[in-house]
């Protein structure tokens, strides 16, 4: 289902790329990061083009809870301990400035994007000491942080960290204002990147600088981002008739809830899981049960999910793509804080490209490698081996004819070939190959979204195998459905 942002925004359609181009900067991806970066570069006099595989804002920007805050969970005490006070200060300042820059741009553009000042809270249900420690660490960095004992949520908490003067907004209406004078090509998936040349729709874009604002970097070498990122999904309900006392809330503990108002609606978000690991489903139903208890009498008016790239140390990668590609820039790994991180990335990358600041990625350096990164590389490698093992070494327990209506999964056919099948109510089959075109892992069925997901690197595909989320750049192959002698549906070879 479409998010409330998609249902209430009017984004002008843009044509697909139909000619070769030569520009100063090519930005790949028309989400918040890509559009902001192009907008700021164009203000600095650069000739920019934005290349978008689908539609403007149709990716993770459409699914965000759209909080504008420098409060990113319980992060600052950890940043000080892990990176030192100087780099923790850099992170704090960059994100606090990002909130202010959104306010500034919204006012300058005259965009009616529901931008409202709100306090942000991280609440804890049990242990109060991490909250006190975080409030003290954040305040020591000059952030508007304090510890509070109570918050106006419909359940008891041990305490919370409050950041005053943060904000929330309508991300797609803001994006529409940014795009007014930008050159954006929709339905233009970049399939090859080689130095200063990009290939899309059979045409070549030659650019002095390239910005990868694609959520997940799709070029494996150089950079090795596939070994240093994993993806996580979360689910959101929009509720009406749900009382809310103001503020933006997120829990400090795993699988806690995120809550904020959006006009007359309440957004209830949670039920996170690693992409590709939701075989049992029921995420929306779990949120519905929570809503019935916390907000009795409320009614669901929309539901959707979104995906986030996660780094091992909780800090985004913002800077040069790799040492061997000095004219490529990347912004990824926002760890569920995509809106403030988008502005941080856009400001830094546009300044570096325009020569307004020396290249100094600091805490955001994509090349950083530490103990946490080493652990993530090992875990991600293990996940990939597991996915490859599923593809090549396992046999499905179910045959296609045994799959119930309204269910999907990896099944075997009469020829013992492995396929991914969803059987609609009524019996119609959707059948795809199970090998993710990114790096070959076996995809898994997500019953909540009715999509195929790669558990290794988070690529997602719709019922018929079309790419929804990268890093995959190609669709899953479709299997042909044919009638069997007994009247049941069967599958031909792919």
PDB file of N, CA and C in Angstrom, residues 1-5 62-66 233-239 257-260 262 266-272 283-285 287-288 300-308 449:
ATOM      1  N   UNK A   1       0.848  -1.194   0.000  1.00  0.00           N
ATOM      2  CA  UNK A   1       0.000   0.000   0.000  1.00  0.00           C
ATOM      3  C   UNK A   1       0.878   1.235   0.000  1.00  0.00           C
ATOM      4  N   UNK A   2       0.436   2.290  -0.649  1.00  0.00           N
ATOM      5  CA  UNK A   2       1.215   3.519  -0.711  1.00  0.00           C
ATOM      6  C   UNK A   2       1.235   4.215   0.644  1.00  0.00           C
ATOM      7  N   UNK A   3       2.344   4.897   0.941  1.00  0.00           N
ATOM      8  CA  UNK A   3       2.447   5.656   2.184  1.00  0.00           C
ATOM      9  C   UNK A   3       1.553   6.881   2.116  1.00  0.00           C
ATOM     10  N   UNK A   4       1.315   7.491   3.269  1.00  0.00           N
ATOM     11  CA  UNK A   4       0.505   8.719   3.275  1.00  0.00           C
ATOM     12  C   UNK A   4       1.204   9.831   2.514  1.00  0.00           C
ATOM     13  N   UNK A   5       2.550   9.798   2.446  1.00  0.00           N
ATOM     14  CA  UNK A   5       3.276  10.817   1.690  1.00  0.00           C
ATOM     15  C   UNK A   5       2.979  10.672   0.203  1.00  0.00           C
ATOM     16  N   UNK A  62       9.915   7.754   0.197  1.00  0.00           N
ATOM     17  CA  UNK A  62       8.456   7.615   0.264  1.00  0.00           C
ATOM     18  C   UNK A  62       8.015   6.842   1.496  1.00  0.00           C
ATOM     19  N   UNK A  63       8.919   6.074   2.109  1.00  0.00           N
ATOM     20  CA  UNK A  63       8.543   5.237   3.236  1.00  0.00           C
ATOM     21  C   UNK A  63       9.038   5.712   4.585  1.00  0.00           C
ATOM     22  N   UNK A  64       9.769   6.815   4.612  1.00  0.00           N
ATOM     23  CA  UNK A  64      10.329   7.310   5.862  1.00  0.00           C
ATOM     24  C   UNK A  64       9.248   7.771   6.835  1.00  0.00           C
ATOM     25  N   UNK A  65       9.583   7.796   8.127  1.00  0.00           N
ATOM     26  CA  UNK A  65       8.704   8.453   9.086  1.00  0.00           C
ATOM     27  C   UNK A  65       8.971   9.953   9.130  1.00  0.00           C
ATOM     28  N   UNK A  66      10.002  10.414   8.416  1.00  0.00           N
ATOM     29  CA  UNK A  66      10.241  11.846   8.154  1.00  0.00           C
ATOM     30  C   UNK A  66      10.465  12.668   9.414  1.00  0.00           C
ATOM     31  N   UNK A 233      14.201  -3.995   7.278  1.00  0.00           N
ATOM     32  CA  UNK A 233      12.879  -3.477   6.972  1.00  0.00           C
ATOM     33  C   UNK A 233      12.127  -3.158   8.257  1.00  0.00           C
ATOM     34  N   UNK A 234      11.258  -2.139   8.179  1.00  0.00           N
ATOM     35  CA  UNK A 234      10.360  -1.793   9.275  1.00  0.00           C
ATOM     36  C   UNK A 234       9.002  -1.474   8.677  1.00  0.00           C
ATOM     37  N   UNK A 235       7.968  -1.566   9.507  1.00  0.00           N
ATOM     38  CA  UNK A 235       6.585  -1.492   9.045  1.00  0.00           C
ATOM     39  C   UNK A 235       5.858  -0.362   9.768  1.00  0.00           C
ATOM     40  N   UNK A 236       4.966   0.310   9.055  1.00  0.00           N
ATOM     41  CA  UNK A 236       4.273   1.475   9.606  1.00  0.00           C
ATOM     42  C   UNK A 236       2.777   1.379   9.371  1.00  0.00           C
ATOM     43  N   UNK A 237       2.008   1.736  10.401  1.00  0.00           N
ATOM     44  CA  UNK A 237       0.571   1.942  10.281  1.00  0.00           C
ATOM     45  C   UNK A 237       0.279   3.418  10.470  1.00  0.00           C
ATOM     46  N   UNK A 238      -0.599   3.980   9.647  1.00  0.00           N
ATOM     47  CA  UNK A 238      -1.136   5.324   9.847  1.00  0.00           C
ATOM     48  C   UNK A 238      -2.521   5.167  10.445  1.00  0.00           C
ATOM     49  N   UNK A 239      -2.731   5.759  11.622  1.00  0.00           N
ATOM     50  CA  UNK A 239      -3.967   5.581  12.376  1.00  0.00           C
ATOM     51  C   UNK A 239      -4.714   6.903  12.518  1.00  0.00           C
ATOM     52  N   UNK A 257       8.950   0.682  19.624  1.00  0.00           N
ATOM     53  CA  UNK A 257       8.114   1.395  18.660  1.00  0.00           C
ATOM     54  C   UNK A 257       8.637   2.792  18.370  1.00  0.00           C
ATOM     55  N   UNK A 258       8.323   3.266  17.166  1.00  0.00           N
ATOM     56  CA  UNK A 258       8.502   4.664  16.783  1.00  0.00           C
ATOM     57  C   UNK A 258       7.111   5.274  16.628  1.00  0.00           C
ATOM     58  N   UNK A 259       6.921   6.480  17.175  1.00  0.00           N
ATOM     59  CA  UNK A 259       5.612   7.128  17.157  1.00  0.00           C
ATOM     60  C   UNK A 259       5.783   8.603  16.819  1.00  0.00           C
ATOM     61  N   UNK A 260       4.947   9.116  15.919  1.00  0.00           N
ATOM     62  CA  UNK A 260       4.872  10.551  15.651  1.00  0.00           C
ATOM     63  C   UNK A 260       3.520  10.857  15.045  1.00  0.00           C
ATOM     64  N   UNK A 262       1.195  12.959  12.240  1.00  0.00           N
ATOM     65  CA  UNK A 262       1.291  13.514  10.887  1.00  0.00           C
ATOM     66  C   UNK A 262      -0.061  14.121  10.573  1.00  0.00           C
ATOM     67  N   UNK A 266      -1.714   9.381  13.337  1.00  0.00           N
ATOM     68  CA  UNK A 266      -0.602   8.915  14.155  1.00  0.00           C
ATOM     69  C   UNK A 266       0.134   7.839  13.382  1.00  0.00           C
ATOM     70  N   UNK A 267       1.461   7.944  13.307  1.00  0.00           N
ATOM     71  CA  UNK A 267       2.277   6.929  12.645  1.00  0.00           C
ATOM     72  C   UNK A 267       2.890   6.030  13.705  1.00  0.00           C
ATOM     73  N   UNK A 268       2.585   4.737  13.600  1.00  0.00           N
ATOM     74  CA  UNK A 268       3.085   3.727  14.523  1.00  0.00           C
ATOM     75  C   UNK A 268       3.985   2.790  13.724  1.00  0.00           C
ATOM     76  N   UNK A 269       5.262   2.767  14.072  1.00  0.00           N
ATOM     77  CA  UNK A 269       6.256   2.055  13.258  1.00  0.00           C
ATOM     78  C   UNK A 269       7.040   1.081  14.125  1.00  0.00           C
ATOM     79  N   UNK A 270       7.372  -0.079  13.549  1.00  0.00           N
ATOM     80  CA  UNK A 270       8.184  -1.041  14.267  1.00  0.00           C
ATOM     81  C   UNK A 270       8.260  -2.370  13.543  1.00  0.00           C
ATOM     82  N   UNK A 271       8.441  -3.451  14.311  1.00  0.00           N
ATOM     83  CA  UNK A 271       8.517  -4.809  13.781  1.00  0.00           C
ATOM     84  C   UNK A 271       9.670  -4.976  12.786  1.00  0.00           C
ATOM     85  N   UNK A 272      10.832  -4.405  13.105  1.00  0.00           N
ATOM     86  CA  UNK A 272      11.999  -4.475  12.234  1.00  0.00           C
ATOM     87  C   UNK A 272      12.493  -5.911  12.083  1.00  0.00           C
ATOM     88  N   UNK A 283       3.829  -9.065  10.464  1.00  0.00           N
ATOM     89  CA  UNK A 283       4.350  -7.805  11.033  1.00  0.00           C
ATOM     90  C   UNK A 283       3.251  -6.752  11.169  1.00  0.00           C
ATOM     91  N   UNK A 284       2.444  -6.583  10.145  1.00  0.00           N
ATOM     92  CA  UNK A 284       1.347  -5.618  10.239  1.00  0.00           C
ATOM     93  C   UNK A 284       0.341  -6.043  11.297  1.00  0.00           C
ATOM     94  N   UNK A 285       0.051  -7.325  11.360  1.00  0.00           N
ATOM     95  CA  UNK A 285      -0.898  -7.809  12.363  1.00  0.00           C
ATOM     96  C   UNK A 285      -0.380  -7.542  13.775  1.00  0.00           C
ATOM     97  N   UNK A 287       1.523  -5.034  14.692  1.00  0.00           N
ATOM     98  CA  UNK A 287       1.302  -3.612  14.942  1.00  0.00           C
ATOM     99  C   UNK A 287      -0.170  -3.317  15.189  1.00  0.00           C
ATOM    100  N   UNK A 288      -1.047  -4.007  14.488  1.00  0.00           N
ATOM    101  CA  UNK A 288      -2.488  -3.808  14.702  1.00  0.00           C
ATOM    102  C   UNK A 288      -2.891  -4.210  16.115  1.00  0.00           C
ATOM    103  N   UNK A 300      -7.025   2.048  11.120  1.00  0.00           N
ATOM    104  CA  UNK A 300      -5.927   2.045  10.153  1.00  0.00           C
ATOM    105  C   UNK A 300      -6.398   2.649   8.833  1.00  0.00           C
ATOM    106  N   UNK A 301      -5.657   3.652   8.338  1.00  0.00           N
ATOM    107  CA  UNK A 301      -5.995   4.257   7.048  1.00  0.00           C
ATOM    108  C   UNK A 301      -4.920   4.012   6.000  1.00  0.00           C
ATOM    109  N   UNK A 302      -3.744   3.580   6.417  1.00  0.00           N
ATOM    110  CA  UNK A 302      -2.674   3.260   5.460  1.00  0.00           C
ATOM    111  C   UNK A 302      -1.649   2.386   6.163  1.00  0.00           C
ATOM    112  N   UNK A 303      -0.909   1.637   5.361  1.00  0.00           N
ATOM    113  CA  UNK A 303       0.192   0.838   5.890  1.00  0.00           C
ATOM    114  C   UNK A 303       1.281   0.771   4.822  1.00  0.00           C
ATOM    115  N   UNK A 304       2.501   0.676   5.249  1.00  0.00           N
ATOM    116  CA  UNK A 304       3.607   0.545   4.300  1.00  0.00           C
ATOM    117  C   UNK A 304       4.856   0.109   5.054  1.00  0.00           C
ATOM    118  N   UNK A 305       5.875  -0.248   4.310  1.00  0.00           N
ATOM    119  CA  UNK A 305       7.155  -0.609   4.922  1.00  0.00           C
ATOM    120  C   UNK A 305       8.274   0.137   4.202  1.00  0.00           C
ATOM    121  N   UNK A 306       9.411   0.175   4.841  1.00  0.00           N
ATOM    122  CA  UNK A 306      10.575   0.859   4.266  1.00  0.00           C
ATOM    123  C   UNK A 306      11.821   0.077   4.615  1.00  0.00           C
ATOM    124  N   UNK A 307      12.900   0.402   3.940  1.00  0.00           N
ATOM    125  CA  UNK A 307      14.144  -0.356   4.065  1.00  0.00           C
ATOM    126  C   UNK A 307      15.300   0.586   4.370  1.00  0.00           C
ATOM    127  N   UNK A 308      16.192   0.146   5.231  1.00  0.00           N
ATOM    128  CA  UNK A 308      17.338   0.967   5.624  1.00  0.00           C
ATOM    129  C   UNK A 308      18.629   0.185   5.479  1.00  0.00           C
ATOM    130  N   UNK A 449       4.636  -8.213   2.472  1.00  0.00           N
ATOM    131  CA  UNK A 449       4.745  -7.305   1.332  1.00  0.00           C
ATOM    132  C   UNK A 449       4.493  -7.997   0.004  1.00  0.00           C
TER     133      UNK A 449
END
